Tab-separated table of C-alpha atoms in Angstrom:
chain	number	residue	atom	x	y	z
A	2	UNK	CA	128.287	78.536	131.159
A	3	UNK	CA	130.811	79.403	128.351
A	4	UNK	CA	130.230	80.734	125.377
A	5	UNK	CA	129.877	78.159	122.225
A	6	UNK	CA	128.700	78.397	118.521
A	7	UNK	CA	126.868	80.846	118.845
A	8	UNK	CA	128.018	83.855	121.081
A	9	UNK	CA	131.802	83.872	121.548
A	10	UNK	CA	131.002	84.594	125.284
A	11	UNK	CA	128.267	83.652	128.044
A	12	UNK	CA	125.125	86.334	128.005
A	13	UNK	CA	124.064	88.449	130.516
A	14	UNK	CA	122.168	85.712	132.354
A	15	UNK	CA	124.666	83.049	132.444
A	16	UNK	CA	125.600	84.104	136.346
A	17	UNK	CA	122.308	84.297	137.606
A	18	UNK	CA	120.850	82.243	140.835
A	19	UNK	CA	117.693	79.713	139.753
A	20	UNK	CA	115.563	81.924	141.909
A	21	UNK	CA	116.544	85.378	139.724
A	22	UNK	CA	115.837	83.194	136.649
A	23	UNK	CA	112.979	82.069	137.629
A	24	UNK	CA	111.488	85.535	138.209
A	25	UNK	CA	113.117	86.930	135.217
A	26	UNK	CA	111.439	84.054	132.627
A	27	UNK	CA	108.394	84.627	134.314
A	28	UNK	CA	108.763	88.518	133.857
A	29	UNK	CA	109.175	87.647	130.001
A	30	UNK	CA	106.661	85.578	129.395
A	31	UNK	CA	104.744	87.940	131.073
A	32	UNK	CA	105.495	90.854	129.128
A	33	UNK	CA	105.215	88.657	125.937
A	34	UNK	CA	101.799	88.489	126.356
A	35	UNK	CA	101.030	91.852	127.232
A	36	UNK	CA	102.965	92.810	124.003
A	37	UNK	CA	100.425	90.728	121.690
A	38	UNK	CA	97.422	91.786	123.991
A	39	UNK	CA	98.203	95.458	123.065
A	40	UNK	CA	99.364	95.115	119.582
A	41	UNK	CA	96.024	93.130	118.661
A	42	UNK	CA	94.362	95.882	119.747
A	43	UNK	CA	96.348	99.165	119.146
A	44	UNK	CA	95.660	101.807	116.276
A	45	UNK	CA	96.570	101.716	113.307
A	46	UNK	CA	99.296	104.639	111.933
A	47	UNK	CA	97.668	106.852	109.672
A	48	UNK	CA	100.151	106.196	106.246
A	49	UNK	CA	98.622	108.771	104.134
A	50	UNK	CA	96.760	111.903	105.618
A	51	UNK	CA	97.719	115.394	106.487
A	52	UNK	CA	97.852	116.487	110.219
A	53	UNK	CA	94.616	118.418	110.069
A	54	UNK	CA	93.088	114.875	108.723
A	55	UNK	CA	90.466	116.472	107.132
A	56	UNK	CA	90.460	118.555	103.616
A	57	UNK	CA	94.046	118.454	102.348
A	58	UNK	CA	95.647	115.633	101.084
A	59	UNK	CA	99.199	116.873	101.353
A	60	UNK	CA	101.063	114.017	103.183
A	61	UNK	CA	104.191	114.611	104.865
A	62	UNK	CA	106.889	113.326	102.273
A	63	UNK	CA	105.426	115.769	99.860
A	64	UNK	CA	105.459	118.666	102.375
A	65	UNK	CA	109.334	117.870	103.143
A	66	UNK	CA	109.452	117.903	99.275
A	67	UNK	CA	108.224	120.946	98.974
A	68	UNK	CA	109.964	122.718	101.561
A	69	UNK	CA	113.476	121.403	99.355
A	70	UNK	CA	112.534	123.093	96.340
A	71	UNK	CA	110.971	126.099	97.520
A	72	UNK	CA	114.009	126.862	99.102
A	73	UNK	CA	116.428	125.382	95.984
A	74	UNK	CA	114.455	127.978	94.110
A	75	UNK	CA	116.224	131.104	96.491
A	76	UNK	CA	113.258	131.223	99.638
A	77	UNK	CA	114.337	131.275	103.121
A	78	UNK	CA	113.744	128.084	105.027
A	79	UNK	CA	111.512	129.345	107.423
A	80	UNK	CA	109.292	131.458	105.077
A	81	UNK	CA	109.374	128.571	102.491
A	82	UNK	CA	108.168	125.948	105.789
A	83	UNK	CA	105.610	128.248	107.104
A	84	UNK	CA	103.829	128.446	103.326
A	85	UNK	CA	103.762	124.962	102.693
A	86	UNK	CA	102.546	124.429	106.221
A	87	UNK	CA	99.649	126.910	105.457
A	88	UNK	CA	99.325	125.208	102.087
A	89	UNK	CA	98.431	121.508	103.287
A	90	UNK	CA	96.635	123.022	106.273
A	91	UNK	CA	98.815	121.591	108.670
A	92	UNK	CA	99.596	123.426	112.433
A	93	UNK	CA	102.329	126.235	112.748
A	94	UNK	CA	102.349	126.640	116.619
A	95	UNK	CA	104.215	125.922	119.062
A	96	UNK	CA	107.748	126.438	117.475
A	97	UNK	CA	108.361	122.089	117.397
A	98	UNK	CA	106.075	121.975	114.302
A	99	UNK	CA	108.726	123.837	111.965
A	100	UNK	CA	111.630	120.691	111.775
A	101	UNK	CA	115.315	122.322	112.365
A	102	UNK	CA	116.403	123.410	108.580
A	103	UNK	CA	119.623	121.421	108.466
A	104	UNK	CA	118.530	118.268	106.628
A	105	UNK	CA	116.081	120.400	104.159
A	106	UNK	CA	118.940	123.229	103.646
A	107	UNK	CA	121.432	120.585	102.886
A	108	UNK	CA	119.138	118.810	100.315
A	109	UNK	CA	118.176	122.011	98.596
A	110	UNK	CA	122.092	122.938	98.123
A	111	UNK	CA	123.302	119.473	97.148
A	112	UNK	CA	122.366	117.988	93.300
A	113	UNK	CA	119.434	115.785	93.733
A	114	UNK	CA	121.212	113.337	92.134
A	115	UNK	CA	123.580	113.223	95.165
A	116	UNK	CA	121.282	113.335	97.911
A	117	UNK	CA	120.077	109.907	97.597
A	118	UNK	CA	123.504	108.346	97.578
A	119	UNK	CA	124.542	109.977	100.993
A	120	UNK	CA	121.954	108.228	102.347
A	121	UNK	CA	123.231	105.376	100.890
A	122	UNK	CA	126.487	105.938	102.034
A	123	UNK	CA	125.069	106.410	106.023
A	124	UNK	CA	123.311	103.253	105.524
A	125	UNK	CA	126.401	101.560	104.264
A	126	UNK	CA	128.093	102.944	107.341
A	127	UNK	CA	125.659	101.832	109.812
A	128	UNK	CA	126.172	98.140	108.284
A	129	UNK	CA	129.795	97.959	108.288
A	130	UNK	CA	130.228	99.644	111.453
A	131	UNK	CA	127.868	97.229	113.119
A	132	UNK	CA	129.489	93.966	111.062
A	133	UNK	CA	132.646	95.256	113.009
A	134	UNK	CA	131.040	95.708	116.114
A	135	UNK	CA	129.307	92.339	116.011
A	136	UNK	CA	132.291	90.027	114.293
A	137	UNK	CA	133.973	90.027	118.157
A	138	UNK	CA	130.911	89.060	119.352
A	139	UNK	CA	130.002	85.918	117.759
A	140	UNK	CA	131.819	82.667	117.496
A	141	UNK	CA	131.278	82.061	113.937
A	142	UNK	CA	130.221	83.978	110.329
A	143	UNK	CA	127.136	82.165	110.547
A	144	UNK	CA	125.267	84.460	113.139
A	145	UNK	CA	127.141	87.056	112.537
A	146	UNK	CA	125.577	86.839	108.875
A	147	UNK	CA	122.173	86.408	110.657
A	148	UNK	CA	122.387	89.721	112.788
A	149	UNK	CA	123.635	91.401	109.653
A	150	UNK	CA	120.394	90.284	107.928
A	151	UNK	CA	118.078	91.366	111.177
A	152	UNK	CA	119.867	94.848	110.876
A	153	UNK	CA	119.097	94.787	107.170
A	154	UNK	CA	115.229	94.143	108.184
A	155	UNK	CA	115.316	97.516	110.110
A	156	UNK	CA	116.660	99.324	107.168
A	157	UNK	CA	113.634	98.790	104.904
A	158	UNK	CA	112.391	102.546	104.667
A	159	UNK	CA	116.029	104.007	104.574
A	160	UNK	CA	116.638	102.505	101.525
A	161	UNK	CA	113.892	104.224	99.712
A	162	UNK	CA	114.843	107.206	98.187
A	163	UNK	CA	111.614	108.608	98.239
A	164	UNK	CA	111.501	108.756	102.165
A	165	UNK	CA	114.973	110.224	101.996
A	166	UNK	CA	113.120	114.086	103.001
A	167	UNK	CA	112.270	112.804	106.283
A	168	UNK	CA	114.176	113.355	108.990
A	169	UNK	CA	113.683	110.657	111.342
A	170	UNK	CA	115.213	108.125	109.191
A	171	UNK	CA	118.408	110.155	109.219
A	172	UNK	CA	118.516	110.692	112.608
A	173	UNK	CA	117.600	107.034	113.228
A	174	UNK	CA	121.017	105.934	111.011
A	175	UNK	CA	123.314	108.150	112.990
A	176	UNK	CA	121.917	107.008	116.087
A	177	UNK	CA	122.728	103.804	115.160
A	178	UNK	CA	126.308	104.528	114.203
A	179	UNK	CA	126.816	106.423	117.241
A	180	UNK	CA	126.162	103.392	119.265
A	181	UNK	CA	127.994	101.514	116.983
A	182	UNK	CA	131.389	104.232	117.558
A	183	UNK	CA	131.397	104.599	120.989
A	184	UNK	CA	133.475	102.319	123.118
A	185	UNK	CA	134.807	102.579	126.638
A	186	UNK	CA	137.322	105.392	126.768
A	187	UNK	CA	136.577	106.057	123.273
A	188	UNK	CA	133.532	108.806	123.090
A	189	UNK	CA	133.823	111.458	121.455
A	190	UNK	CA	132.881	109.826	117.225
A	191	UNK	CA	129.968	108.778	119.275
A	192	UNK	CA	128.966	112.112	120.649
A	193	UNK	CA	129.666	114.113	118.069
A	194	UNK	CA	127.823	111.326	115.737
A	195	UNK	CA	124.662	111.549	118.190
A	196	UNK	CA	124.680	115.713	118.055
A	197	UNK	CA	124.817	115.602	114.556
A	198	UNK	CA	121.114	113.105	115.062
A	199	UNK	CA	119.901	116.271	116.896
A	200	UNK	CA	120.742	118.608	114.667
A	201	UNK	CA	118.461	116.914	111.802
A	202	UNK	CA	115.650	115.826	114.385
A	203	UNK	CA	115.496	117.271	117.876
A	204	UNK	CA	113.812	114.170	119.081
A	205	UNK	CA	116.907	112.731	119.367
A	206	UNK	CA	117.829	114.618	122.277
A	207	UNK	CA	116.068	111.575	124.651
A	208	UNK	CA	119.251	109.442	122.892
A	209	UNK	CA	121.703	112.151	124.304
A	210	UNK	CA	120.168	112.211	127.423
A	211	UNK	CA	119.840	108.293	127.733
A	212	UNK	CA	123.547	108.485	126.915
A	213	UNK	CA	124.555	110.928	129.568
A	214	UNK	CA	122.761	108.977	132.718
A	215	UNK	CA	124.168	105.624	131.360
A	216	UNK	CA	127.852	107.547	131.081
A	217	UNK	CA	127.167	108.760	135.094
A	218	UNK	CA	125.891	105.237	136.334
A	219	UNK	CA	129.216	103.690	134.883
A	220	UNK	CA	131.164	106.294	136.093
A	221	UNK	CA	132.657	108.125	132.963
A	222	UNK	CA	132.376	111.540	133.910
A	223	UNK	CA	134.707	112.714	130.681
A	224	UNK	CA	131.947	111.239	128.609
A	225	UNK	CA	129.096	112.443	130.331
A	226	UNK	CA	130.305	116.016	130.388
A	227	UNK	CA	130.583	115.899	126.246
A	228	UNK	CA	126.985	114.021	125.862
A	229	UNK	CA	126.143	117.417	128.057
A	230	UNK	CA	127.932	119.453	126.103
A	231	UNK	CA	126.395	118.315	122.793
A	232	UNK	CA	122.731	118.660	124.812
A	233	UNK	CA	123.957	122.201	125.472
A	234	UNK	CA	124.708	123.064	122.009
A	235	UNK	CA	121.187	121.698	120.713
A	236	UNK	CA	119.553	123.707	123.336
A	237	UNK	CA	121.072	126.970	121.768
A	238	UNK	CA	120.156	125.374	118.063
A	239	UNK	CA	116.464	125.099	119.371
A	240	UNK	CA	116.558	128.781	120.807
A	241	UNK	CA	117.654	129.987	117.519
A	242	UNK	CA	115.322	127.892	115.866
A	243	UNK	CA	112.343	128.773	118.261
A	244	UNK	CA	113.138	132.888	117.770
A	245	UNK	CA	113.460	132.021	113.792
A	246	UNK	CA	109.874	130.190	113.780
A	247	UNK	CA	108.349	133.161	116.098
A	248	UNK	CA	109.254	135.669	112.968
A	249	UNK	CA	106.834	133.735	110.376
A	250	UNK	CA	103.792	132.636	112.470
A	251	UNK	CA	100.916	134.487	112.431
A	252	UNK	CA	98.120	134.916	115.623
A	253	UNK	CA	95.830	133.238	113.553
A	254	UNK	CA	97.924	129.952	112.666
A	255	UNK	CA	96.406	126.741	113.438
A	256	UNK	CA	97.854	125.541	116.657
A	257	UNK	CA	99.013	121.841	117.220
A	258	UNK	CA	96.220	119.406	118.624
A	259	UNK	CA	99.216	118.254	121.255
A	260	UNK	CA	101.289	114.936	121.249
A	261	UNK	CA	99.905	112.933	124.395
A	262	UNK	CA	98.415	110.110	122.450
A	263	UNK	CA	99.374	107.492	124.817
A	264	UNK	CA	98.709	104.706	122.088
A	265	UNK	CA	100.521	102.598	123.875
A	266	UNK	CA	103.085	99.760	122.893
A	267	UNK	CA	100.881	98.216	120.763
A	268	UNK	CA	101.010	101.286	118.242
A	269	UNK	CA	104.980	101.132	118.887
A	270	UNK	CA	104.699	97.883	117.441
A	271	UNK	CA	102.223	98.286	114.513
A	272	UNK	CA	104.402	101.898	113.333
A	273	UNK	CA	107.643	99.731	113.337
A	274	UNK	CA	106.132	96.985	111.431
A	275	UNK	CA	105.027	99.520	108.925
A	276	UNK	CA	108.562	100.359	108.873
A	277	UNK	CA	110.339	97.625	108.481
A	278	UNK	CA	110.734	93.710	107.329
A	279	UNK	CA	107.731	93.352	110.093
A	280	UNK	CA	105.256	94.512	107.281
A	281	UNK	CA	104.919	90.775	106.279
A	282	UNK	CA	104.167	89.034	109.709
A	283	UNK	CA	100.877	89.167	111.756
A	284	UNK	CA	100.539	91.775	114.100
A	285	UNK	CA	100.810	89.364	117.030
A	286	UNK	CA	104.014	87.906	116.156
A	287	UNK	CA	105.857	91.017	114.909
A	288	UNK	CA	104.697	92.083	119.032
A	289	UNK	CA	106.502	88.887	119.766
A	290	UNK	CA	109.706	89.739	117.703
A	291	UNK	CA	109.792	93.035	119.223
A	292	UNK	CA	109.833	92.066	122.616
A	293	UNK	CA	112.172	89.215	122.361
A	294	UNK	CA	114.593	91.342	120.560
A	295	UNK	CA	114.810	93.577	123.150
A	296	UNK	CA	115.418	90.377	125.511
A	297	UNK	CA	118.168	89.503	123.376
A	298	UNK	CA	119.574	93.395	124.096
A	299	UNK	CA	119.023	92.624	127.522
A	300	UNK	CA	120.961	89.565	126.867
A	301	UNK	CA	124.181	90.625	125.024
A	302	UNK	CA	126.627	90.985	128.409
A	303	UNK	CA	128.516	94.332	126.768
A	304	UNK	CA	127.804	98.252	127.692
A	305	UNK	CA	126.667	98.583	124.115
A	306	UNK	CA	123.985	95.644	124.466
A	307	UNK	CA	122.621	98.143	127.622
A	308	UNK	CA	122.496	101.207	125.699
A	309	UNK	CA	120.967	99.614	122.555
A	310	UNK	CA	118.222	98.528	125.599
A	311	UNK	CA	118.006	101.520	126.832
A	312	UNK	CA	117.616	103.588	123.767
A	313	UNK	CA	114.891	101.130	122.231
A	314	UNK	CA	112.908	100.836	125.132
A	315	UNK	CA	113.075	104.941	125.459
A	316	UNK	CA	111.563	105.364	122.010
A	317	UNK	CA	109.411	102.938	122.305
A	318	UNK	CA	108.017	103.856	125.560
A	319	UNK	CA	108.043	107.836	123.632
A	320	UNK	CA	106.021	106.738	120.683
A	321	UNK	CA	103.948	104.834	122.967
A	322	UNK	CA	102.931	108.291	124.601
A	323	UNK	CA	103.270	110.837	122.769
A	324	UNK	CA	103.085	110.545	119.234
A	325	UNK	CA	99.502	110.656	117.422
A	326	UNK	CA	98.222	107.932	115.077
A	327	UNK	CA	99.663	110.584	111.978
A	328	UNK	CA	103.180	110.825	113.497
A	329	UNK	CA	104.069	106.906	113.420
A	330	UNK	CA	107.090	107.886	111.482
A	331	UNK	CA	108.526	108.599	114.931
A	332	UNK	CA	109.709	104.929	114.932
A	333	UNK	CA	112.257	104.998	112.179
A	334	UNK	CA	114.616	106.808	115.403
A	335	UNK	CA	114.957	103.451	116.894
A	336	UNK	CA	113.641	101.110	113.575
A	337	UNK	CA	117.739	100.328	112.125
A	338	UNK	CA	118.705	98.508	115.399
A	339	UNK	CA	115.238	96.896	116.614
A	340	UNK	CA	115.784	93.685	115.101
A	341	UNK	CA	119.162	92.904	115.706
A	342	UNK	CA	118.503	91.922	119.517
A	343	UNK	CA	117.000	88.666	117.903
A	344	UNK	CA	120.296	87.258	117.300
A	345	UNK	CA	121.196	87.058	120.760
A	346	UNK	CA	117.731	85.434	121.680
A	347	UNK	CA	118.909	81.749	121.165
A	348	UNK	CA	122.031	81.869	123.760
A	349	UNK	CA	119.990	84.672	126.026
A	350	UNK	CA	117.445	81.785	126.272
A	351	UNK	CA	119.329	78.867	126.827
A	352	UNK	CA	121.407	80.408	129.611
A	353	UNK	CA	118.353	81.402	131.152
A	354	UNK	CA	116.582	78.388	131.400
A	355	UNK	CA	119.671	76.396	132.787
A	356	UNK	CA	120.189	79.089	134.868
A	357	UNK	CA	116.624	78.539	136.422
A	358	UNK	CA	116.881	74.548	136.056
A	359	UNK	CA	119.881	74.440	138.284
A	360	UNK	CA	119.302	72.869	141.125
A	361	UNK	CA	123.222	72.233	142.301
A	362	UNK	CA	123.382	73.574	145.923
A	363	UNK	CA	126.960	73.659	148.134
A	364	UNK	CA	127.257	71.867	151.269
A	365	UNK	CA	130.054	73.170	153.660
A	366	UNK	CA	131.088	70.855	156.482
A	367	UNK	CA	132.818	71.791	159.235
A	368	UNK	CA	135.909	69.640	160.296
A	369	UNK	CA	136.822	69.933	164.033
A	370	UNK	CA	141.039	69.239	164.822
């Protein structure tokens, strides 16, 4: 089926036999209601509370803020992050609980005046970089405005200058312009892009690694060596950093209660609508949106539209482990792009369903001479 007012070109599930389609709709509707099963019941993220969750009411922005000025004031990062961690009674061990310095070194240096317009800057990159990306890929300015808009809806918290100290929502914008860069035969914006994501939060390495497997499976072996060369370089950041941390912790420093919450998808879903333009839906139908925008990923018929899949579902299936009910602001790694899969939902759909509603079948006859 060709392409029409909508996409520019037929989706991902345009080719596919009835039976496939069949099994695939089935498989969605499926997981639809699985998503709104867990969501309904899922916890809630913890907005407000220190990671002890008892005495101290230090929440994280204001120990990020804190970290900034003790070190604009002439401490060393790690001395100034160990006594605020101390401070709002929050664990120093193992080494992960210190963040890398870069984003809080950086924001101590520069004006605070400035700071808040370089993140306004990244998050007018990320939207012109994906208006180009997406402008090829619809037929008209109509839906192209509408995926603009869905991008927009992810954007909520990095548009809030307060939220600016954490480093997930960083990380989560150059993600998304990484994606956004990288184009067959063109990688290296991209990696470089991605590293820089690491170097702010190291939970962005599962986006480096994601990005490495998908640049073996299509067989760009250039690309894959520099998405392992930028894991490389991380991995001697992180020593660095580990050896740094060691210095300032003490025996006696509280020790981290671990990160295998396994709250599921539900939570995924909940932390993202907390997040984002989700916050004003029901919890059941933001579990809906999230699903079918990763359908519409699934949908878009472009290596991009795969690793936009791939990297969503790996942070979602990440937060749905690991992270505890206090660390929901995992979900601004993945929260810029999570919406725009919507856009491709309509077309993903249709081709689907006539794909499983045809019934045509060949008959080959056999002439004898």
């Amino acid at each position: 089926m060709a392409g029409g007012i909508w996409l520019a070109t037929p989706t991902r599930f345009a080719g596919l036999s009835s039976r496939t389609a069949r099994i695939v709709l089935a498989l969605a509707a499926l997981l639809l209601l699985l998503a709104c099963y867990s969501a309904i019941g899922a916890p809630a993220p913890k907005l407000a509370s220190d990671a002890a969750g008892e005495s101290s009411h230090t929440t994280d922005r204001m120990l990020y803020e804190n970290i900034v000025s003790d070190i604009r004031y002439g401490d060393n990062y790690y001395t100034a992050t160990a006594t605020e961690l101390r401070r709002g009674h929050y664990p120093l061990r193992p080494f992960v609980t210190f963040r890398l310095p870069a984003l809080a070194v950086i924001q101590a240096w520069l004006p605070q005046w400035l700071a808040p317009l370089l993140l306004y800057a990244l998050v007018a990159a990320v939207v012109l970089a994906w208006m180009v990306r997406l402008r090829a890929v619809f037929a008209r300015p109509l839906p192209t405005a509408m995926a603009l808009l869905l991008l927009a809806g992810g954007l909520v918290a990095c548009v809030q200058p307060l939220l600016m100290v954490f480093h997930e929502i960083w990380a989560g914008l150059l993600i998304a312009l990484s994606l956004a860069a990288r184009r067959p035969g063109r990688w290296i914006e991209s990696v470089s892009i991605g590293l820089a994501a690491t170097l702010i939060r190291e939970t962005a390495a599962l986006y480096l690694g994601l990005m490495f497997l998908l640049a073996l499976a299509d067989g760009e072996r250039r690309e894959a060596l520099g998405w392992f060369i930028a894991a490389t370089l991380l991995a001697v950041v992180v020593a660095f950093h580990a050896h740094a941390v060691a210095m300032v912790v003490r025996p006696l420093d509280t020790p981290s209660p671990g990160w295998l919450g396994m709250l599921g998808f539900g939570f995924f879903v909940k932390s993202l609508a907390s997040t984002t333009a989700l916050v004003v839906v029901p919890t059941a139908i933001a579990a809906l949106l999230v699903t079918l925008s990763l359908f519409g990923w699934a949908a878009w018929r472009d290596p991009t539209g795969l690793r936009v899949l791939v990297t969503l579902t790996g942070y979602a299936s990440l937060i749905g482990i690991f992270c505890r009910a206090d660390t929901f602001y995992w979900v601004m790694l993945p929260a810029p792009l999570m919406l725009v899969g919507l856009a491709f939902v309509p077309y993903g759909l249709r081709d689907l369903i006539a794909a499983a509603l045809d019934k045509r079948r060949i008959t080959v006859t056999r002439v004898l001479r």
